[in-house]
Coordinates of C-alpha atoms in Angstrom, one line a residue:
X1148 CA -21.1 14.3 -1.3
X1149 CA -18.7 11.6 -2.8
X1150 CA -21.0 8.3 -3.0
X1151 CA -19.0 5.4 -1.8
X1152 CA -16.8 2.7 -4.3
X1153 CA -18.1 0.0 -4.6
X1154 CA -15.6 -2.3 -2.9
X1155 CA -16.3 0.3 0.6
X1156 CA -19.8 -0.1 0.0
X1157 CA -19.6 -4.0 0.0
X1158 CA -17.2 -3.8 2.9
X1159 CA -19.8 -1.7 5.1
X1160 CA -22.5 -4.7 4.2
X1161 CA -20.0 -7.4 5.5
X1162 CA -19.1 -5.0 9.0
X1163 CA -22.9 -4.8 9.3
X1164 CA -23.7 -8.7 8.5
X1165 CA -20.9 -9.3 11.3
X1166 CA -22.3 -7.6 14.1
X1167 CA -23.8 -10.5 15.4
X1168 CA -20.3 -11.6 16.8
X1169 CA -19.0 -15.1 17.2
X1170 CA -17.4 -14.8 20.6
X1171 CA -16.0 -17.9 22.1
X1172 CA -17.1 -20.1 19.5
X1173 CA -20.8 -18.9 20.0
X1174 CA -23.4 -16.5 18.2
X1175 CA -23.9 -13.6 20.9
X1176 CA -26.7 -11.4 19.1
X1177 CA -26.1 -9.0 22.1
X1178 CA -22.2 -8.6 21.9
X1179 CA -20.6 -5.5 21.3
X1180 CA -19.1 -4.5 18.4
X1181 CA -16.2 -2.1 17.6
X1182 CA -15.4 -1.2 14.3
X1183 CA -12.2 0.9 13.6
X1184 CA -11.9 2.2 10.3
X1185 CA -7.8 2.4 10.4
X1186 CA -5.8 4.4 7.3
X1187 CA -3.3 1.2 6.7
X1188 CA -3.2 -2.3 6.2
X1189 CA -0.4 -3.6 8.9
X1190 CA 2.9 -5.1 7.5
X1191 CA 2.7 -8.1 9.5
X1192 CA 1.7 -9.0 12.8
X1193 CA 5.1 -9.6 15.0
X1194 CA 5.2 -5.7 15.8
X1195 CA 8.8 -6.0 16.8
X1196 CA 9.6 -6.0 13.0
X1197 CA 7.8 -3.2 12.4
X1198 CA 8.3 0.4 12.8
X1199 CA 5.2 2.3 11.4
X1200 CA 1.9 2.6 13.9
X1201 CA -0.6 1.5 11.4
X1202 CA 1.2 -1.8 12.3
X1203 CA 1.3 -1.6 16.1
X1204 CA -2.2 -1.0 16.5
X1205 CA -2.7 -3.8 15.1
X1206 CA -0.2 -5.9 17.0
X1207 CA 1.4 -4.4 19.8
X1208 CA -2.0 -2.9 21.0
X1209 CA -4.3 -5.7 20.6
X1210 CA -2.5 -8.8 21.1
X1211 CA 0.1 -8.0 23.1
X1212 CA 1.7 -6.7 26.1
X1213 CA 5.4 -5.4 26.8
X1214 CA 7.4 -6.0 30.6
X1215 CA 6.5 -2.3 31.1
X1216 CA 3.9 0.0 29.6
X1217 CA 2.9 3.7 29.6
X1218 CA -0.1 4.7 31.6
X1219 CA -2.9 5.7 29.3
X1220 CA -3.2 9.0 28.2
X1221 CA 0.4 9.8 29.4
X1222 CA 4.0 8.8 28.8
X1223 CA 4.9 7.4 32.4
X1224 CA 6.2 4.2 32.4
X1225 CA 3.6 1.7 34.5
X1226 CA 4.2 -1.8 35.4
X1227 CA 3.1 -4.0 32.4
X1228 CA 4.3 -8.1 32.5
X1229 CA 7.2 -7.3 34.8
X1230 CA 5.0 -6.0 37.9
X1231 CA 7.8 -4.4 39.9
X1232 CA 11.8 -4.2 39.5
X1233 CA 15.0 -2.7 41.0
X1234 CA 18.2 -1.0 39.6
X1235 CA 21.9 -1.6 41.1
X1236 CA 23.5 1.6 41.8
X1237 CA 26.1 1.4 39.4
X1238 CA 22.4 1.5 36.8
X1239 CA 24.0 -1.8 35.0
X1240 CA 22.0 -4.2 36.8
X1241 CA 18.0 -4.4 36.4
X1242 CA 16.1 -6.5 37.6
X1243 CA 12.5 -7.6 37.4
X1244 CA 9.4 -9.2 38.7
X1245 CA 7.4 -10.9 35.8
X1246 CA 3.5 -11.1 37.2
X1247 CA 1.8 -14.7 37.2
X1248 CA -0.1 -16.5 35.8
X1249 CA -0.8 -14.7 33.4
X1250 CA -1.9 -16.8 30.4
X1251 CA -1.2 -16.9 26.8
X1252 CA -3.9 -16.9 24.4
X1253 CA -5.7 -19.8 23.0
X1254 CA -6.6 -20.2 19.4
X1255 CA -7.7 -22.0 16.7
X1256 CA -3.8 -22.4 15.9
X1257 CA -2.3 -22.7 18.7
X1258 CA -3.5 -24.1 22.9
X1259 CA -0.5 -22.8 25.7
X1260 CA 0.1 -26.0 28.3
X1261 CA 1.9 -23.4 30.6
X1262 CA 1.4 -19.7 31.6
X1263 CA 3.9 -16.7 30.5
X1264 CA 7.2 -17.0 32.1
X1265 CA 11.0 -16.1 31.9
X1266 CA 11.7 -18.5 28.9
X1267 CA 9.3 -15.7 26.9
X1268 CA 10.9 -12.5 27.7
X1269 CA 13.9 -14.2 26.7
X1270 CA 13.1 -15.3 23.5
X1271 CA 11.0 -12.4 22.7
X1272 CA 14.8 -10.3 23.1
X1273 CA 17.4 -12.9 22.0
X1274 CA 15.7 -13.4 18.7
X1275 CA 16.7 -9.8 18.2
X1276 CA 20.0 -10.1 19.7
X1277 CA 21.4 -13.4 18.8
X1278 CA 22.4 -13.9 14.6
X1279 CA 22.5 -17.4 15.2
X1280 CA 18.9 -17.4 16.3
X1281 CA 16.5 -19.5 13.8
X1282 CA 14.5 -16.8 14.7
X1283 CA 16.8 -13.6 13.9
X1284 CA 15.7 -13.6 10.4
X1285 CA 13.3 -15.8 10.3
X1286 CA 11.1 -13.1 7.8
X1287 CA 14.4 -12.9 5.7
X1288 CA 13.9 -9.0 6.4
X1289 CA 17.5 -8.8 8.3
X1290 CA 16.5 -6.3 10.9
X1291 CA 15.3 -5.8 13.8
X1292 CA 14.0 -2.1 13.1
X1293 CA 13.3 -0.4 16.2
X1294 CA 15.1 -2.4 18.4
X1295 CA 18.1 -1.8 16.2
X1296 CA 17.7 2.1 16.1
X1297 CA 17.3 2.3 19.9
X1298 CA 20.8 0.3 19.5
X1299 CA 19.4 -2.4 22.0
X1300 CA 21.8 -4.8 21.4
X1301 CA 24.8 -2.3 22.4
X1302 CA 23.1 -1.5 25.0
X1303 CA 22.3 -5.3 26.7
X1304 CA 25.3 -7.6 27.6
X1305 CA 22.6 -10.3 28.3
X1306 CA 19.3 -11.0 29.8
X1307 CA 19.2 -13.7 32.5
X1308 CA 16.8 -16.0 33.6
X1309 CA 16.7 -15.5 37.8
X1310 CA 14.2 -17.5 38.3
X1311 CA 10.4 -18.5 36.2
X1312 CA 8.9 -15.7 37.5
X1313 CA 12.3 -13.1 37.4
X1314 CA 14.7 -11.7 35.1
X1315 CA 18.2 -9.8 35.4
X1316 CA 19.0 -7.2 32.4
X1317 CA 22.5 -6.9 32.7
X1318 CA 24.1 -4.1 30.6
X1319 CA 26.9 -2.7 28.7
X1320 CA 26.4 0.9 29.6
X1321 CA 24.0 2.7 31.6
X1322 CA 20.7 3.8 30.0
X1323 CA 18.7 6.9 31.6
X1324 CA 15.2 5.5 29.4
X1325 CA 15.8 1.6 29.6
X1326 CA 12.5 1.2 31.3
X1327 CA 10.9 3.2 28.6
X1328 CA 12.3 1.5 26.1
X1329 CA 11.1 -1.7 27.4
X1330 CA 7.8 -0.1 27.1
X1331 CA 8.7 0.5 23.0
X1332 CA 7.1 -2.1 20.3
X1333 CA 9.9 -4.0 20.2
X1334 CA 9.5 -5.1 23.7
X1335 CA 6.3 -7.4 23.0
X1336 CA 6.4 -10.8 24.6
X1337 CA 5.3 -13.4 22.6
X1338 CA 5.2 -17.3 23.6
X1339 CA 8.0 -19.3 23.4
X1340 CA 6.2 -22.3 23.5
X1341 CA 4.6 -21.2 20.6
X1342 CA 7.9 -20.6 18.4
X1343 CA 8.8 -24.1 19.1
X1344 CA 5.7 -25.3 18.1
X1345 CA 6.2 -22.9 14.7
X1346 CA 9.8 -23.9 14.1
X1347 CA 9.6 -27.7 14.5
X1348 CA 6.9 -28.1 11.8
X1349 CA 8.7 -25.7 9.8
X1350 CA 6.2 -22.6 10.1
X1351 CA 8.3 -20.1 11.2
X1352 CA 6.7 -17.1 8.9
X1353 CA 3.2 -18.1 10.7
X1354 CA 4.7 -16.2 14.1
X1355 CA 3.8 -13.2 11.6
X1356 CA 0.8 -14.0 10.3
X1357 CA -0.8 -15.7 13.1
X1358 CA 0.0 -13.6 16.5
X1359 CA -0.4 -15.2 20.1
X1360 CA 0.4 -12.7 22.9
X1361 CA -0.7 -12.1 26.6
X1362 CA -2.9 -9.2 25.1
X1363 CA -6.5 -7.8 25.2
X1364 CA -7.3 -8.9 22.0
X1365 CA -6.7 -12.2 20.5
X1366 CA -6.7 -12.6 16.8
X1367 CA -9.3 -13.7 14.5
X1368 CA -9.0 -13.3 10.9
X1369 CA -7.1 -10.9 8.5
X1370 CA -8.7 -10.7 4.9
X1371 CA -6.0 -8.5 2.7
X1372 CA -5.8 -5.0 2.4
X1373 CA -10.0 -5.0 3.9
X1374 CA -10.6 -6.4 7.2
X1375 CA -8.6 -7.5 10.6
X1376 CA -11.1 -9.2 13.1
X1377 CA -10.2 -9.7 16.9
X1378 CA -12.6 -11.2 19.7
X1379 CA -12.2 -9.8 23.3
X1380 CA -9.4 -12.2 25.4
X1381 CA -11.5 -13.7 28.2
X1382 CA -8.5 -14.7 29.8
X1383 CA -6.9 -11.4 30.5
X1384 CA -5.0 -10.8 33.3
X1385 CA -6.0 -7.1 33.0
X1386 CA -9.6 -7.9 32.8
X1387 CA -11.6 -9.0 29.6
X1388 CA -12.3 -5.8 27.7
X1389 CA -15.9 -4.6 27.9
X1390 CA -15.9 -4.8 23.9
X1391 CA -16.4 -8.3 22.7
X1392 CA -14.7 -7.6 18.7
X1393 CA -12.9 -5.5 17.5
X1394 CA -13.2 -4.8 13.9
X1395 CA -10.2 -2.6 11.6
X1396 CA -12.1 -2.1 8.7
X1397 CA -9.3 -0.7 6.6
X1398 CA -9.6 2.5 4.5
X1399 CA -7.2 4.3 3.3
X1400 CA -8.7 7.3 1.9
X1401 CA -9.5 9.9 4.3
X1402 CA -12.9 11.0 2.4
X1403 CA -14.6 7.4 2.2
X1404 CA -13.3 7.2 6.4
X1405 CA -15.1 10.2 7.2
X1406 CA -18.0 9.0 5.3
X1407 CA -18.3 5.4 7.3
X1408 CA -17.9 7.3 10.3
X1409 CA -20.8 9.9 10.1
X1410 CA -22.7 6.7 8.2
X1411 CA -22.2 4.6 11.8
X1412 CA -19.9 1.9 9.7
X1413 CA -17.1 2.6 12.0
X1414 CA -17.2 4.1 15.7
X1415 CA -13.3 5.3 15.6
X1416 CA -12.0 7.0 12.6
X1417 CA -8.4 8.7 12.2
X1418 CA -6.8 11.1 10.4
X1419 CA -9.3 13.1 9.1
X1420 CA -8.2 15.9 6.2
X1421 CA -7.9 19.0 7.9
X1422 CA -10.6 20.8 5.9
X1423 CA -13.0 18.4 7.0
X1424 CA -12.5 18.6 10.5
X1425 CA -15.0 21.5 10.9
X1426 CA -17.6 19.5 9.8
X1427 CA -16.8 16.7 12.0
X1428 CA -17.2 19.0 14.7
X1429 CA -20.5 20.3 14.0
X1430 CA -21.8 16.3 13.7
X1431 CA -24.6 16.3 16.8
X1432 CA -23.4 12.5 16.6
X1433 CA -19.8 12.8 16.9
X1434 CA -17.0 13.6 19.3
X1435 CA -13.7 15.1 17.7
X1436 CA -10.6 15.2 20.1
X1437 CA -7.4 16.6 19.5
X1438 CA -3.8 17.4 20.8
X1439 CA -0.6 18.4 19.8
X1440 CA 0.7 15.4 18.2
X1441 CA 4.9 14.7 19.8
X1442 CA 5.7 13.9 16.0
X1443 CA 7.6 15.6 12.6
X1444 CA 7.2 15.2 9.4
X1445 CA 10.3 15.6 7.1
X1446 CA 11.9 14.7 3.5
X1447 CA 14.9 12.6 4.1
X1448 CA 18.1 12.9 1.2
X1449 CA 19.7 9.7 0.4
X1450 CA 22.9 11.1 1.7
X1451 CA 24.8 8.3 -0.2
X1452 CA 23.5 9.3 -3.7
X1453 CA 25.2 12.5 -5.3
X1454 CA 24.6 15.0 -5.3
X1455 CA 22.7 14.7 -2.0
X1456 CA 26.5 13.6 -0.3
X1457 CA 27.1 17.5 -0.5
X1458 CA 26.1 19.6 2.4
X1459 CA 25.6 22.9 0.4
X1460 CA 23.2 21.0 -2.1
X1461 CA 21.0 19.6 0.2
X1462 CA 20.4 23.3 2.0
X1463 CA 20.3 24.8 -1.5
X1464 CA 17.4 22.4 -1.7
X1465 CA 15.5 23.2 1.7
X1466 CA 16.3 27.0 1.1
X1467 CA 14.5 26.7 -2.1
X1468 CA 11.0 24.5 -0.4
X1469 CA 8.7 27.3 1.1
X1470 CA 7.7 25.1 4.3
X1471 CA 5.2 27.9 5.5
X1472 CA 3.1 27.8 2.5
X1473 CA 2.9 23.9 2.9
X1474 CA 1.7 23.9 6.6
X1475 CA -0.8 26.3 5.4
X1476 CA -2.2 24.8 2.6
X1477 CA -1.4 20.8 3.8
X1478 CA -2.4 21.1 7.2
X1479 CA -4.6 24.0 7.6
X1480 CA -4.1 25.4 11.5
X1481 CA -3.3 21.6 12.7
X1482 CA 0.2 22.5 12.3
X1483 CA 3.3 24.7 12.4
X1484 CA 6.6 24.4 10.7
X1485 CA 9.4 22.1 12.2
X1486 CA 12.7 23.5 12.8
X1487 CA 14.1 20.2 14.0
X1488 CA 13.1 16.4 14.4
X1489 CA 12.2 17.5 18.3
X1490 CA 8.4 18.4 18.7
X1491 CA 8.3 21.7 21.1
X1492 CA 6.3 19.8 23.4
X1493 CA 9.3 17.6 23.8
X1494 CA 11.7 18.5 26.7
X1495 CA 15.0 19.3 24.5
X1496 CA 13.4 21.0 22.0
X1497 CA 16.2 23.5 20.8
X1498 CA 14.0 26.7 20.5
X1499 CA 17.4 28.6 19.1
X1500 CA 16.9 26.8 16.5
X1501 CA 15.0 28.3 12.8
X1502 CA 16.0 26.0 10.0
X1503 CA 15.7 27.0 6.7
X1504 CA 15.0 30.0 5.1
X1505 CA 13.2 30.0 2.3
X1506 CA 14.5 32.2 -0.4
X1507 CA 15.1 30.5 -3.9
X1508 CA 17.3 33.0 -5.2
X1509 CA 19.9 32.5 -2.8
X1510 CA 19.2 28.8 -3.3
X1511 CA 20.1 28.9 -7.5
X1512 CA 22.9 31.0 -6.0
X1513 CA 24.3 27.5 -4.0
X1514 CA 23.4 25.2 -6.6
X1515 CA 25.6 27.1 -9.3
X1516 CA 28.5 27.4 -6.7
X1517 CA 27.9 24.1 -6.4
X1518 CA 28.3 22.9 -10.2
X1519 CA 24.5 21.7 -9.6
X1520 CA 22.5 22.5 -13.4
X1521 CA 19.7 20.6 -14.4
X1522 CA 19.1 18.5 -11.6
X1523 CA 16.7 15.7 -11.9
X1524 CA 15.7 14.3 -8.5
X1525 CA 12.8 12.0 -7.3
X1526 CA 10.4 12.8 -3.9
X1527 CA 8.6 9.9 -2.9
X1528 CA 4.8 10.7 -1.3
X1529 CA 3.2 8.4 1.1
X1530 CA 0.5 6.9 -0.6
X1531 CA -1.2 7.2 2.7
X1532 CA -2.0 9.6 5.5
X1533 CA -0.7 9.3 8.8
X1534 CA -1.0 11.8 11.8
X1535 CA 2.0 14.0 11.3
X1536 CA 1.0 14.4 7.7
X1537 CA -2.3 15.0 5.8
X1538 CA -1.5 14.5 2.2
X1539 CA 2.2 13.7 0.8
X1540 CA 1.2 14.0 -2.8
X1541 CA -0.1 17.6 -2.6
X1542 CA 3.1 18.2 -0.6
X1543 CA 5.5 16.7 -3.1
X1544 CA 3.4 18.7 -6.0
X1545 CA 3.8 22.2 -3.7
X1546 CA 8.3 20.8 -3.7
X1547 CA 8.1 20.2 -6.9
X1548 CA 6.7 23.6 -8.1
X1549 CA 8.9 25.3 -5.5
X1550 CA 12.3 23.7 -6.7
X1551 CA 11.3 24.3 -10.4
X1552 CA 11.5 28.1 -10.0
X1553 CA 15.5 27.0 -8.8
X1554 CA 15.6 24.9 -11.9
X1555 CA 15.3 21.5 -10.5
X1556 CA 13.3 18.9 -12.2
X1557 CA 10.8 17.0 -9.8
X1558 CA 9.6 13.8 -10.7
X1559 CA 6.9 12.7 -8.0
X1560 CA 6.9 8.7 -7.2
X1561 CA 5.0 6.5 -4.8
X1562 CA 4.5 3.3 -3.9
X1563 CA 1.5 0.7 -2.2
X1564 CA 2.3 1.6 1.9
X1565 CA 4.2 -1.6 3.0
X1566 CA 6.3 -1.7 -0.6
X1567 CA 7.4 1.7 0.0
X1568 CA 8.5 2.0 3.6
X1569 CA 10.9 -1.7 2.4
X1570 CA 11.7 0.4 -0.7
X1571 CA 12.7 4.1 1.2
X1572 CA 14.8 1.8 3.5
X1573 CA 17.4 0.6 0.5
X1574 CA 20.5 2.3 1.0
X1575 CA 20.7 2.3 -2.8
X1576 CA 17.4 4.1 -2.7
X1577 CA 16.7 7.0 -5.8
X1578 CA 15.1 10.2 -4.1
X1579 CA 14.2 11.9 -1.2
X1580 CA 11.4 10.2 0.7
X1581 CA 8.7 12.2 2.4
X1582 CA 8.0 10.2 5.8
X1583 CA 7.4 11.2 9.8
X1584 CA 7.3 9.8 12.7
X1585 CA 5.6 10.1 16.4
X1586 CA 7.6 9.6 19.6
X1587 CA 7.1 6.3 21.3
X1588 CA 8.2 6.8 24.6
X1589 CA 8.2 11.3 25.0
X1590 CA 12.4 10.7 25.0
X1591 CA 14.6 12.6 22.5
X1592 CA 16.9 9.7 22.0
X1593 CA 13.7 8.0 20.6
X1594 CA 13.7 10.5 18.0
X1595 CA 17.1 11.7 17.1
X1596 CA 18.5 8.0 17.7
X1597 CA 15.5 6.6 15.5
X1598 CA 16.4 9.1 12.9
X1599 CA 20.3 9.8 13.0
X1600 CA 21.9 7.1 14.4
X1601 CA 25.0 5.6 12.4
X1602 CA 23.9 2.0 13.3
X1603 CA 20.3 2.6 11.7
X1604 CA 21.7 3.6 8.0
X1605 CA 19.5 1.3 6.0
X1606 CA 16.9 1.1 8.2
X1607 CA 15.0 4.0 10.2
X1608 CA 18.3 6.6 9.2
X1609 CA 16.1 7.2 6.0
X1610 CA 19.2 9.8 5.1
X1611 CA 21.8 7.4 5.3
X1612 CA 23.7 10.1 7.1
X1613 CA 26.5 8.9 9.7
X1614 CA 28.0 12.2 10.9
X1615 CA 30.5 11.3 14.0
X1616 CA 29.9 13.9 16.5
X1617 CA 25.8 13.6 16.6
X1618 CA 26.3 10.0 17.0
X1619 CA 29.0 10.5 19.7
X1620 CA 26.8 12.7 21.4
X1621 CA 23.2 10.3 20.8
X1622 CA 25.8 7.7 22.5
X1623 CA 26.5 10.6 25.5
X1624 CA 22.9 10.9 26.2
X1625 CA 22.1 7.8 26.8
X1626 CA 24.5 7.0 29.7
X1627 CA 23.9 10.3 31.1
X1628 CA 21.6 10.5 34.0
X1629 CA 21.7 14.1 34.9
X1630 CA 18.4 15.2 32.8
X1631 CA 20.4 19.0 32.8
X1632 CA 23.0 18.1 30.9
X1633 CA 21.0 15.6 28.9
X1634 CA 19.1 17.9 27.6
X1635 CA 22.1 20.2 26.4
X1636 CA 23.5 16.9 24.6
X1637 CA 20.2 16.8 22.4
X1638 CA 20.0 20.3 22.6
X1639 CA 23.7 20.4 20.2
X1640 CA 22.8 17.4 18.2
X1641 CA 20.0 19.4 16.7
X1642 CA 22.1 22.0 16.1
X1643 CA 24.4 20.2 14.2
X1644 CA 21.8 17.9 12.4
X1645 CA 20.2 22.0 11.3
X1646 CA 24.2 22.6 10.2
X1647 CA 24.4 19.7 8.1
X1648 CA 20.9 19.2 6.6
X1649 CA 20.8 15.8 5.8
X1650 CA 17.2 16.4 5.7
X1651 CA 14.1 19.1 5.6
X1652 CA 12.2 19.1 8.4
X1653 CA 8.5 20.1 7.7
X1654 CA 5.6 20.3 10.0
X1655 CA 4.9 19.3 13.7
X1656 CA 1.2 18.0 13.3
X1657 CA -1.7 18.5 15.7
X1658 CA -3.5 15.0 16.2
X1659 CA -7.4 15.3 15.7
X1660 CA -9.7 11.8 16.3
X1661 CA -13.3 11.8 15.8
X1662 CA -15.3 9.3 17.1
X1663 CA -19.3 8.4 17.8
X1664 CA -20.7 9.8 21.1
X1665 CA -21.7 6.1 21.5
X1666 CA -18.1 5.5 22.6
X1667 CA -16.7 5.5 26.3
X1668 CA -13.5 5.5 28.0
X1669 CA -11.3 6.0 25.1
X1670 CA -8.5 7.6 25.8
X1671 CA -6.5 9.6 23.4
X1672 CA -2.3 8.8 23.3
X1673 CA 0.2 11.0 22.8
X1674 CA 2.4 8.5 21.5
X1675 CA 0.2 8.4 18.3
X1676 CA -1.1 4.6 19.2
X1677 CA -4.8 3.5 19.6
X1678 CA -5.7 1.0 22.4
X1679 CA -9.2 -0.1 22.8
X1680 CA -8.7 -2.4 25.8
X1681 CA -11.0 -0.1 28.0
X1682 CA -12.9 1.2 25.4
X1683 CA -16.8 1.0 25.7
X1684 CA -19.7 1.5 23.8
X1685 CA -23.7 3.0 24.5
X1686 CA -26.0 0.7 23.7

């Protein structure tokens, strides 16, 4: 066995020297402790900004709460901060109930004179409406990710303010998953209070760094790249969480995780390499869960770089990338090969559907037609790994070999995890980048809008692609309420996103978590999130 570095090593003393919790300002030498070992550091704390759940569990899932939420376990949308509402028949008009008194979080940075209200929703969604917000781009990012991919501010005409305790979204076009997407990251309520506060003594970037929500969790301390520390909320209108801190001891590498876990370090630990899940299993003092995972991985042509702007190159290219050998060798029986960017456990997965064939002769075949010789072309690999993919590097090395035998030259790149999802985002970007994602609401316009949606070139449309009639019918889908012929609108945009290519769809992952029997109640997501609101732990 791999002994520790030294850095993880030092890390596990500090998680160990901290288990005597300061809660509420006092030394409880009986409080209970969770640590998480988590695979990313998060970009930033205001989740809304963020599209990546390495992020969110860090934000949306501890500090916050959205108007509605889905039940655990499940994708059905539950009442979260908006406790009931009603639709207008004409499905333009919705309106809801916010709960109250529920109560902002108090901190070291910040005391709330007033409970969660109207005012917040609202500035929580016009910040990512309004340009002429202080607050639209307040990180000097420019986007509003995920709320910009779901097209959100097409969708709303306005929000109103009813009354404190009642909202009114009005909007410009029915939407058959509005209440789901209110459930999305984007949707986090934050304090308004607390931006004014921020803005008038010119600390706007803080509403990143230091988070206040409504949440189970209120934030502690974040040490770089090592340690995120969060005492339970004893104001929560949920109940306080029968943890008292929460610890994400970050780690990326999957080996030195696996290690704090079986060493007790860390209670929770994801994303374990496939290879080692066997052993995980036979651990008398862990419990490994898994699922099918509602997620895809993919490689993602800049469709705005030649010679990637051509169709017939870019399936040249997939033809010549033997997917099958990948998923055997990358993911080891926790996955099967994606034929499009809908998981089959989603409803409108097109099963018609096969995607590329892999034979390289026919590819060299399309590249010559093409006037394609000696291509040299960049794959970027995910420096980190995430649920619907093990290990990018070893994947990009398997493309790279593959697409040599076609006589394209592969030069492998990466990047530190928050520096390459900004980088893969530049429309000017050079390669294809290896990335995924997992559904965050079970809805196909979640993924194919995330993915294909003209509006999101230079943002989550990692292809740049705009092709007219898949955005036409992503548009269709939305304002169609009959789930028949919803599904045969996403069923044809996957069949012309397979026609067109614009990128290689590769694996459809199944989700394993191992934990330590000593935890209770946790509940695995299929959304690819981790809460630990009702989490427990044996003493």
């Amino acid at each position: 066995m791999r002994l520790l570095s030294s850095r993880a090593a030092l890390l596990g003393a500090t998680l160990l020297s901290g288990a005597l919790a300061v809660v509420g300002g006092t030394v409880a030498a009986q409080a209970k402790t969770l640590v998480y070992c988590s695979e990313g550091s998060p970009e930033g704390f205001d989740a809304a900004l963020y599209s990546t759940n390495s992020t969110w569990d860090a934000s949306s899932e501890t500090v916050y709460d959205r108007l509605t939420e889905f039940k655990a376990g499940t994708t059905e949308i539950v009442p979260g901060l908006a406790e009931s509402w009603t639709i207008s028949d004409d499905n333009l008009e919705y309106v809801l109930k916010l709960r109250e008194g529920v109560q902002f979080q108090k901190t070291d940075y910040f005391t709330p004179s007033r409970a969660f209200n109207a005012d917040d929703v609202l500035f929580s969604y016009n910040r990512q409406i309004d340009k002429t917000s202080p607050w639209y781009n307040y990180t000097g990012m420019g986007n509003w990710e995920m709320f910009d991919a779901m097209e959100m501010g097409k969708i709303v005409k306005e929000i109103v303010k009813v009354d404190d305790h009642t909202v009114k979204f009005v909007l410009n076009q029915p939407d058959a998953s509005l209440l789901a997407k209110l459930a999305l990251n984007f949707g986090v309520i934050l304090s308004a209070e607390y931006a004014a506060q921020l803005e008038k003594s010119g600390n706007q970037l803080d509403l990143d760094h230091k988070p206040v929500g409504t949440g189970p969790f209120v934030f502690n301390a974040y040490q770089q790249d090592a340690v995120i520390r969060f005492a339970a909320n004893p104001d929560y209108w949920g109940g306080k969480p029968k943890i008292d801190t929460l610890i994400f001891a970050i780690t990326v590498d999957s080996t030195t995780r696996m290690q704090r876990l079986k060493a007790g370090e860390c209670q929770i630990a994801p994303y374990p390499a496939p290879a080692d899940v066997e052993g995980l299993k036979a651990d008398p003092s862990l419990t490994v869960v898994e699922q099918p995972g509602l997620n895809v991985a993919y490689m993602s042509y800049n469709t705005l770089v030649a010679p990637f702007d051509k169709v017939e190159v870019r399936k040249a290219l997939n033809m010549a990338i033997n997917r099958q050998a990948i998923v055997d060798s990358i993911y080891q029986g926790f996955g099967q090969v994606a034929q499009t960017g809908v998981p089959p456990t989603m409803w409108s997965y097109n099963g018609a559907i096969k995607g590329p064939v892999y034979d390289p002769e026919l590819a060299k075949k399309m590249l010559d037609e093409a006037g394609v010789k000696d291509l040299n072309m960049k794959i970027w690999a995910m420096p980190v790994a995430r649920p619907y993919m093990p290990n990018a590097r070893r994947t990009a090395e398997m493309m790279q070999a593959d697409l040599a035998q076609v006589g394209v030259k592969v030069e492998i790149v990466s990047y530190e995890w928050g520096e390459y999802l900004k980088k893969s985002r530049d429309k000017a970007r050079d390669g294809a980048v290896i990335l995924g994602a997992t559904s965050d609401n079970g809805d196909p316009d979640n993924m194919l809008s995330f993915f294909f949606v003209c509006s999101a070139i230079g943002s989550s449309n990692m292809s740049n692609w705009c092709y007219k009639p898949v955005d036409d019918l992503l548009q269709q889908g939305r304002i169609t309420s009959d789930a028949t012929k919803r599904k045969e609108i996403y069923e044809k945009a996957q069949e012309y996103i397979d026609e067109q290519a614009p990128w290689l769809p590769i694996a459809h992952s199944t989700v394993v978590l191992p934990m330590s029997k000593k935890v209770k109640n946790y509940v695995m997501e299929p959304l690819g999130s981790h809460r630990f609101k009702n989490v427990d732990l044996d003493e």
